[in-house]
Short mmCIF file of C-alpha atoms in Angstrom, two decimals:
data_model
loop_
_atom_site.label_atom_id
_atom_site.label_comp_id
_atom_site.label_asym_id
_atom_site.label_seq_id
_atom_site.Cartn_x
_atom_site.Cartn_y
_atom_site.Cartn_z
CA MET T 1 82.87 125.99 122.12
CA MET T 2 86.53 124.98 122.04
CA THR T 3 87.95 123.96 118.38
CA VAL T 4 90.04 121.36 119.26
CA LEU T 5 93.16 121.95 117.18
CA THR T 6 95.31 118.58 115.17
CA ASN T 7 98.44 118.26 115.71
CA LEU T 8 99.86 117.69 112.18
CA LEU T 9 103.17 115.91 113.40
CA ASP T 10 100.10 112.90 113.91
CA LEU T 11 99.02 112.61 110.80
CA ASP T 12 100.84 109.78 108.01
CA PRO T 13 101.47 110.94 104.18
CA ALA T 14 97.91 109.70 103.68
CA GLN T 15 96.31 110.37 106.70
CA LEU T 16 96.92 114.50 105.78
CA VAL T 17 96.02 113.92 102.40
CA ALA T 18 92.53 112.54 104.18
CA TYR T 19 93.06 115.95 106.53
CA CYS T 20 93.35 117.91 103.67
CA GLY T 21 90.66 116.48 101.63
CA ASP T 22 88.51 117.60 104.64
CA LEU T 23 88.84 120.98 104.52
CA GLY T 24 88.14 121.26 101.05
CA GLU T 25 92.19 120.73 99.63
CA LYS T 26 93.71 118.94 97.14
CA PRO T 27 95.71 115.83 97.64
CA PHE T 28 99.30 117.92 96.43
CA ARG T 29 98.24 120.39 99.04
CA ALA T 30 99.57 117.59 101.93
CA LYS T 31 102.70 116.92 100.54
CA GLN T 32 103.15 120.67 100.42
CA LEU T 33 102.68 121.05 103.82
CA GLN T 34 104.42 118.17 104.91
CA ARG T 35 107.47 119.83 103.54
CA TRP T 36 107.27 122.67 105.42
CA ILE T 37 106.99 120.76 108.71
CA HIS T 38 109.53 117.61 108.36
CA GLN T 39 112.06 119.12 105.57
CA PHE T 40 111.96 122.46 106.77
CA GLY T 41 111.00 122.75 110.30
CA ALA T 42 108.74 124.94 109.59
CA ARG T 43 106.83 126.16 113.06
CA SER T 44 103.70 128.09 112.14
CA PHE T 45 101.58 127.76 109.42
CA ASP T 46 102.96 132.34 108.13
CA GLU T 47 106.23 130.64 107.32
CA MET T 48 104.71 128.93 104.22
CA THR T 49 104.89 131.22 101.46
CA ASP T 50 103.94 128.76 98.82
CA LEU T 51 100.23 128.31 100.06
CA ALA T 52 97.15 129.90 99.39
CA LYS T 53 96.47 132.58 102.08
CA SER T 54 92.65 131.33 102.52
CA LEU T 55 94.29 128.00 103.61
CA ARG T 56 96.98 129.25 105.43
CA GLU T 57 93.93 130.58 107.81
CA LYS T 58 91.91 127.77 107.61
CA LEU T 59 95.25 125.93 109.09
CA ALA T 60 95.85 128.94 112.17
CA THR T 61 91.89 128.38 113.18
CA ARG T 62 91.75 123.92 113.16
CA ALA T 63 95.53 122.92 113.35
CA MET T 64 98.97 123.56 114.92
CA ILE T 65 102.23 122.05 114.82
CA ALA T 66 104.14 121.16 118.04
CA ALA T 67 106.23 119.01 118.99
CA PRO T 68 106.88 117.23 123.25
CA ALA T 69 109.18 120.67 124.63
CA VAL T 70 112.79 120.39 125.34
CA MET T 71 113.29 120.48 129.50
CA SER T 72 117.40 119.65 129.32
CA ASP T 73 120.02 118.99 126.91
CA HIS T 74 122.75 118.07 127.51
CA THR T 75 126.15 117.05 125.29
CA SER T 76 128.52 114.15 126.04
CA THR T 77 132.34 114.70 126.13
CA ASP T 78 132.30 112.39 123.52
CA GLY T 79 129.32 114.42 121.56
CA THR T 80 126.56 112.33 122.39
CA ARG T 81 123.75 114.74 122.84
CA LYS T 82 120.52 113.67 125.17
CA TRP T 83 117.05 116.25 125.29
CA LEU T 84 114.61 115.29 128.03
CA VAL T 85 111.84 116.49 126.33
CA ASP T 86 108.32 116.79 128.01
CA VAL T 87 104.90 114.61 127.45
CA GLY T 88 103.02 116.02 129.56
CA GLN T 89 101.15 115.05 133.06
CA GLY T 90 104.36 115.04 134.72
CA ASN T 91 106.22 112.73 131.84
CA ALA T 92 109.82 113.37 129.97
CA VAL T 93 111.13 110.77 128.30
CA GLU T 94 114.89 111.23 126.21
CA THR T 95 116.24 111.38 123.06
CA VAL T 96 119.88 110.38 121.88
CA PHE T 97 121.97 111.21 119.41
CA ILE T 98 125.49 109.67 118.52
CA PRO T 99 126.84 111.42 116.10
CA GLU T 100 129.67 109.07 113.91
CA GLU T 101 131.90 109.88 111.30
CA ASN T 102 129.70 109.22 108.46
CA ARG T 103 126.55 108.55 110.04
CA GLY T 104 124.34 110.37 112.62
CA THR T 105 122.11 107.94 114.29
CA LEU T 106 119.01 109.34 116.72
CA CYS T 107 117.70 106.86 119.55
CA ILE T 108 113.87 107.25 120.41
CA SER T 109 111.57 106.56 122.78
CA THR T 110 108.36 105.25 122.29
CA GLN T 111 106.52 105.34 125.99
CA ALA T 112 106.40 107.01 129.11
CA GLY T 113 108.85 104.26 131.04
CA CYS T 114 108.42 100.51 130.68
CA ALA T 115 105.94 97.68 131.71
CA VAL T 116 108.73 95.28 129.89
CA ASN T 117 111.40 95.13 132.71
CA CYS T 118 113.81 94.20 132.18
CA ARG T 119 116.40 93.64 135.28
CA PHE T 120 119.20 94.94 133.48
CA CYS T 121 117.37 98.71 131.39
CA SER T 122 116.48 101.79 133.99
CA THR T 123 114.10 102.36 132.03
CA GLY T 124 111.62 99.30 133.34
CA LYS T 125 113.13 100.32 137.41
CA GLN T 126 110.88 102.88 136.58
CA GLY T 127 107.87 101.73 136.41
CA PHE T 128 105.82 102.67 133.07
CA ASN T 129 103.32 105.35 132.18
CA ARG T 130 101.47 105.61 128.81
CA ASN T 131 102.01 104.84 125.04
CA LEU T 132 103.47 108.23 123.20
CA SER T 133 101.36 109.77 120.55
CA VAL T 134 102.60 109.91 116.87
CA GLY T 135 103.16 113.89 117.41
CA GLU T 136 105.38 113.04 120.57
CA ILE T 137 107.34 109.21 118.86
CA ILE T 138 108.21 111.89 114.96
CA GLY T 139 107.86 114.72 117.20
CA GLN T 140 111.26 114.05 118.51
CA LEU T 141 113.55 113.65 114.81
CA TRP T 142 111.62 116.45 113.77
CA MET T 143 113.29 118.75 117.03
CA ALA T 144 116.18 116.60 116.58
CA GLU T 145 117.06 117.08 113.51
CA PHE T 146 116.48 120.84 113.61
CA GLU T 147 118.57 121.92 117.05
CA LEU T 148 120.91 120.21 115.60
CA ARG T 149 121.22 122.29 112.51
CA LYS T 150 121.13 125.09 114.41
CA THR T 151 123.75 124.46 115.89
CA LYS T 152 125.78 123.43 113.54
CA GLY T 153 124.07 126.98 111.48
CA ILE T 154 122.99 124.36 108.15
CA ALA T 155 119.98 125.80 106.56
CA PRO T 156 116.71 124.17 107.75
CA GLY T 157 115.40 121.68 103.70
CA PRO T 158 116.46 118.82 101.45
CA LYS T 159 119.63 121.49 100.42
CA GLY T 160 121.53 122.03 104.05
CA GLU T 161 123.60 118.56 104.82
CA ARG T 162 120.51 115.57 106.63
CA GLN T 163 122.45 115.44 110.26
CA ILE T 164 120.22 112.58 111.28
CA THR T 165 120.80 109.61 108.55
CA ASN T 166 119.86 106.98 110.90
CA VAL T 167 117.55 105.66 113.76
CA VAL T 168 116.50 103.74 116.24
CA MET T 169 113.39 102.71 117.98
CA MET T 170 115.06 101.65 121.15
CA GLY T 171 114.65 104.35 123.36
CA MET T 172 112.81 104.55 126.32
CA GLY T 173 109.64 101.68 126.10
CA GLU T 174 108.38 98.40 124.20
CA PRO T 175 107.90 99.69 120.76
CA LEU T 176 105.57 97.13 119.81
CA LEU T 177 104.12 97.69 122.62
CA ASN T 178 103.10 101.02 121.32
CA PHE T 179 102.51 99.12 117.12
CA GLU T 180 99.65 101.73 115.55
CA PRO T 181 101.63 105.06 116.53
CA THR T 182 104.91 103.48 116.42
CA VAL T 183 104.41 102.07 112.58
CA THR T 184 102.61 105.67 111.38
CA ALA T 185 105.37 106.61 112.55
CA LEU T 186 107.95 104.79 111.04
CA ARG T 187 105.52 105.67 107.69
CA LEU T 188 106.54 109.18 107.99
CA MET T 189 109.95 108.66 108.22
CA LEU T 190 110.48 106.61 105.20
CA ASP T 191 108.19 109.37 103.60
CA ASP T 192 110.81 111.06 100.42
CA ASN T 193 108.38 114.50 101.53
CA ALA T 194 109.02 113.86 104.72
CA TYR T 195 112.70 112.78 106.12
CA GLY T 196 113.25 110.39 103.53
CA LEU T 197 115.14 107.84 105.18
CA SER T 198 115.54 104.33 103.42
CA ARG T 199 114.25 101.36 105.46
CA ARG T 200 117.60 99.58 106.16
CA ARG T 201 118.72 103.07 108.43
CA VAL T 202 115.51 101.94 110.51
CA THR T 203 115.97 99.94 112.82
CA LEU T 204 113.06 98.94 115.72
CA SER T 205 114.13 97.16 118.80
CA THR T 206 112.06 94.91 120.24
CA SER T 207 112.17 92.56 123.35
CA GLY T 208 110.35 90.07 121.98
CA VAL T 209 106.71 90.68 121.52
CA VAL T 210 106.09 87.90 118.62
CA PRO T 211 102.58 89.02 117.11
CA MET T 212 103.78 92.09 116.55
CA ILE T 213 106.37 91.26 114.81
CA ASP T 214 104.25 89.14 111.91
CA LYS T 215 102.19 92.25 112.44
CA LEU T 216 104.82 94.07 111.74
CA SER T 217 106.68 92.39 108.62
CA GLN T 218 103.06 93.05 106.91
CA GLU T 219 102.98 96.87 107.68
CA CYS T 220 106.13 98.30 107.77
CA PRO T 221 109.02 96.35 107.80
CA VAL T 222 112.30 98.49 108.38
CA ALA T 223 115.10 96.77 110.17
CA LEU T 224 115.17 94.02 112.84
CA ALA T 225 117.34 94.63 116.71
CA VAL T 226 115.91 91.80 118.42
CA SER T 227 117.18 92.25 122.32
CA LEU T 228 118.09 88.50 123.21
CA HIS T 229 120.37 89.10 126.39
CA ALA T 230 120.61 85.27 127.15
CA SER T 231 120.87 81.43 125.52
CA ASN T 232 118.36 79.17 127.15
CA ASP T 233 114.43 80.41 128.64
CA ALA T 234 115.24 79.73 132.25
CA LEU T 235 117.61 82.17 132.51
CA ARG T 236 115.99 84.37 130.28
CA ASP T 237 112.45 84.21 131.60
CA SER T 238 114.98 85.69 134.71
CA LEU T 239 116.97 89.29 132.76
CA ILE T 240 113.62 89.64 130.74
CA PRO T 241 109.94 88.90 132.08
CA LEU T 242 108.30 88.46 128.88
CA ASN T 243 110.04 85.52 128.06
CA LYS T 244 107.33 83.79 129.80
CA LYS T 245 104.81 84.32 127.36
CA HIS T 246 107.05 84.27 123.94
CA PRO T 247 110.18 82.08 124.25
CA LEU T 248 112.25 81.34 122.61
CA LYS T 249 111.47 78.73 120.56
CA GLU T 250 108.79 81.20 119.05
CA LEU T 251 111.36 84.29 119.14
CA MET T 252 113.38 82.18 116.68
CA ALA T 253 110.38 81.42 114.53
CA ALA T 254 109.69 84.64 114.48
CA CYS T 255 112.87 86.41 113.16
CA LYS T 256 112.79 83.77 110.59
CA ARG T 257 109.55 84.64 109.21
CA TYR T 258 110.62 88.27 109.48
CA LEU T 259 113.69 87.78 107.35
CA GLU T 260 110.99 87.23 103.55
CA PHE T 261 110.02 91.19 104.45
CA ALA T 262 112.83 92.99 105.90
CA PRO T 263 115.93 95.22 104.09
CA ARG T 264 118.17 93.38 105.82
CA ASP T 265 118.38 90.01 105.06
CA PHE T 266 120.07 89.10 109.24
CA VAL T 267 117.94 89.69 112.41
CA THR T 268 120.64 91.94 114.80
CA PHE T 269 120.31 90.20 118.25
CA GLU T 270 121.20 92.87 121.16
CA TYR T 271 123.24 91.55 124.06
CA CYS T 272 124.11 92.96 127.19
CA MET T 273 126.82 91.44 128.57
CA LEU T 274 126.25 90.84 132.31
CA ASP T 275 129.67 89.29 134.39
CA GLY T 276 129.23 86.20 135.94
CA VAL T 277 125.51 85.91 134.89
CA ASN T 278 125.79 84.74 130.70
CA ASP T 279 128.98 86.00 129.67
CA THR T 280 130.44 81.71 130.27
CA ASP T 281 131.57 80.22 127.32
CA ALA T 282 129.04 78.06 128.17
CA HIS T 283 126.41 81.03 127.18
CA ALA T 284 128.31 81.85 124.12
CA ARG T 285 127.90 77.95 122.46
CA GLU T 286 124.68 77.88 123.59
CA LEU T 287 123.74 80.86 121.65
CA ILE T 288 125.04 79.31 118.41
CA GLU T 289 123.17 76.45 118.74
CA LEU T 290 120.01 78.69 119.57
CA VAL T 291 120.39 80.39 116.70
CA ARG T 292 122.20 77.93 114.07
CA ASP T 293 119.20 78.72 111.91
CA VAL T 294 118.98 82.36 112.16
CA PRO T 295 120.98 84.22 109.40
CA CYS T 296 121.99 87.16 112.01
CA LYS T 297 125.23 89.19 114.08
CA PHE T 298 125.69 90.27 117.93
CA ASN T 299 125.86 92.90 118.76
CA LEU T 300 127.32 93.01 122.84
CA ILE T 301 126.87 95.72 125.28
CA PRO T 302 129.37 96.31 128.10
CA PHE T 303 126.32 96.45 130.88
CA ASN T 304 126.03 100.26 132.50
CA PRO T 305 125.84 99.37 135.78
CA PHE T 306 122.50 101.53 138.33
CA PRO T 307 122.05 100.56 141.25
CA GLU T 308 118.92 98.61 141.42
CA SER T 309 120.05 95.87 139.50
CA GLY T 310 122.74 93.86 141.55
CA LEU T 311 124.53 93.66 138.15
CA LYS T 312 128.10 94.91 137.30
CA ARG T 313 129.64 94.61 133.22
CA SER T 314 131.67 91.79 132.15
CA ALA T 315 135.86 92.55 132.16
CA ASN T 316 136.49 93.61 129.10
CA PRO T 317 138.48 90.46 128.57
CA ARG T 318 135.61 88.41 129.02
CA ILE T 319 134.00 90.04 126.60
CA LYS T 320 136.96 89.64 124.18
CA ALA T 321 136.58 86.09 124.91
CA PHE T 322 133.28 85.50 124.43
CA ALA T 323 132.62 88.47 120.98
CA GLN T 324 135.33 85.30 119.46
CA ILE T 325 133.50 82.29 120.34
CA LEU T 326 131.26 83.55 118.61
CA LEU T 327 133.72 84.77 115.65
CA ASP T 328 135.08 81.56 115.58
CA ALA T 329 131.76 80.01 114.69
CA GLY T 330 131.39 82.46 111.29
CA LEU T 331 128.62 84.37 113.41
CA VAL T 332 128.64 88.55 112.62
CA THR T 333 129.69 89.82 115.54
CA THR T 334 130.50 93.65 116.94
CA THR T 335 130.68 95.77 120.98
CA ARG T 336 128.87 98.70 120.91
CA LYS T 337 131.31 101.09 121.83
CA THR T 338 130.48 102.88 125.28
CA ARG T 339 128.76 106.42 124.15
CA GLY T 340 127.56 109.17 126.16
CA ASP T 341 128.19 107.68 130.24
CA ASP T 342 129.51 111.22 131.66
CA ILE T 343 125.58 112.02 130.94
CA ASP T 344 123.23 108.84 130.97
CA ALA T 345 123.17 108.75 127.44
CA ALA T 346 124.07 105.15 126.91
CA CYS T 347 122.46 102.13 125.80
CA GLY T 348 120.06 100.99 129.13
CA GLN T 349 120.12 103.63 130.92
CA LEU T 350 117.92 106.54 130.32
CA ALA T 351 115.15 107.07 132.28
CA GLY T 352 114.14 110.79 132.07
CA GLU T 353 111.33 111.65 135.00
CA VAL T 354 107.23 108.69 134.71
CA GLN T 355 104.32 108.95 136.89
CA ASP T 356 104.72 105.79 136.83
CA ARG T 357 100.39 103.46 137.38
CA THR T 358 102.33 100.41 137.09
CA ARG T 359 104.05 100.76 141.13
CA VAL T 360 107.46 99.36 140.28
CA GLN T 361 109.55 100.89 142.95
CA GLU T 362 106.75 100.65 144.99
CA ARG T 363 106.61 96.46 144.66
CA MET T 364 110.53 97.26 144.09
CA GLN T 365 110.60 99.52 148.04
CA LYS T 366 109.03 95.82 149.44
CA MET T 367 110.40 93.57 148.59
CA ALA T 368 113.32 94.84 149.67
CA GLU T 369 112.40 94.90 153.40
CA TYR T 370 110.30 91.77 153.00
CA GLN T 371 114.03 89.88 151.72
CA LYS T 372 116.25 92.11 154.68
CA LYS T 373 112.62 90.26 157.53
CA PHE T 374 113.20 87.03 155.98
CA GLY T 375 116.31 86.83 154.50
CA GLU T 376 117.03 87.57 151.01
CA ASN T 377 115.70 84.39 148.99
CA PHE T 378 111.85 85.73 150.13
CA GLY T 379 110.09 86.33 146.05
CA LYS T 380 112.26 83.86 144.55
CA ILE T 381 111.66 79.96 143.06
CA VAL T 382 114.75 78.58 145.08
CA GLU T 383 114.92 74.75 144.09
CA ILE T 384 114.90 72.30 147.22
CA THR T 385 116.74 69.22 147.15
CA GLN T 386 115.17 66.15 149.18
#
């Protein structure tokens, strides 16, 4: 009978202590293992020179360190780097590193595809296949940190200059719909024997899964970003179908509750600027009213067009005018600089390769055929005035 090897990338600090206990080892061995894996990027147990030979031999027959394999690696003209990583069964996800003068941010994926299907996001248009495991999530950080060090000739280990200072769970997928593996990965990011990141420097972005926002506040509160993108329920229903289940009033209340436990005293609201859809002065004023009781900042995102969306990017003067209304109302507002467009690594462009269990492409194709046959309003709610 074949022994199933335990992937040590799947284990958070407490789980690794328990695993070492099962092997008859003391808890401090877990800390040593964690440092070798997450601080030195060790790929084999032979490299772990301060572990007893007997323990290394035991681990070699029972465990492994396996991150998703890199399928492609592209660097943009602005320094943004994007990896396509293989997560098996015909699925691949994308991981993006964004270098800035005083920090390096890694954007991590949590699902193969996404079931939320936001209208302005190309990930959702390819459907959903499955949740990623802990090893597949933290494995993106593990792979990226040591790939970046290798490129720059920086030695692994805590003395080498850390390349990734910030992590954003903003890649493919809705992190809160893959809750347990995401939280386990977060614990590893924060642990001093692994990556030692501050809670303030790890941001989870959600489209608004209200019960899981509450759960996150109790289990592992990190900085919170919410994909808002609309100033009223009718508009948000059309852009983010999840809003029908958790409307804006519920979402705003959840954000307020979260702030009692969060490492930052504000929520970031992400707002994708869509020409003629959500970018009028009236929308800006409606937003001011919506967030009146929620300490927040706005991050306006110029839309990155893709053919299936049928949407266009707001013109720069319109984005500036919209931002000014929010600023005049005392709301901290930034406009995200578009990075990595030339390698499709910009916000909303991550698509990867996904075996679609939800058959989104097929349904979209069918709908296009019906609209051609029966008119463009087929399948849409149309208001009929008497």
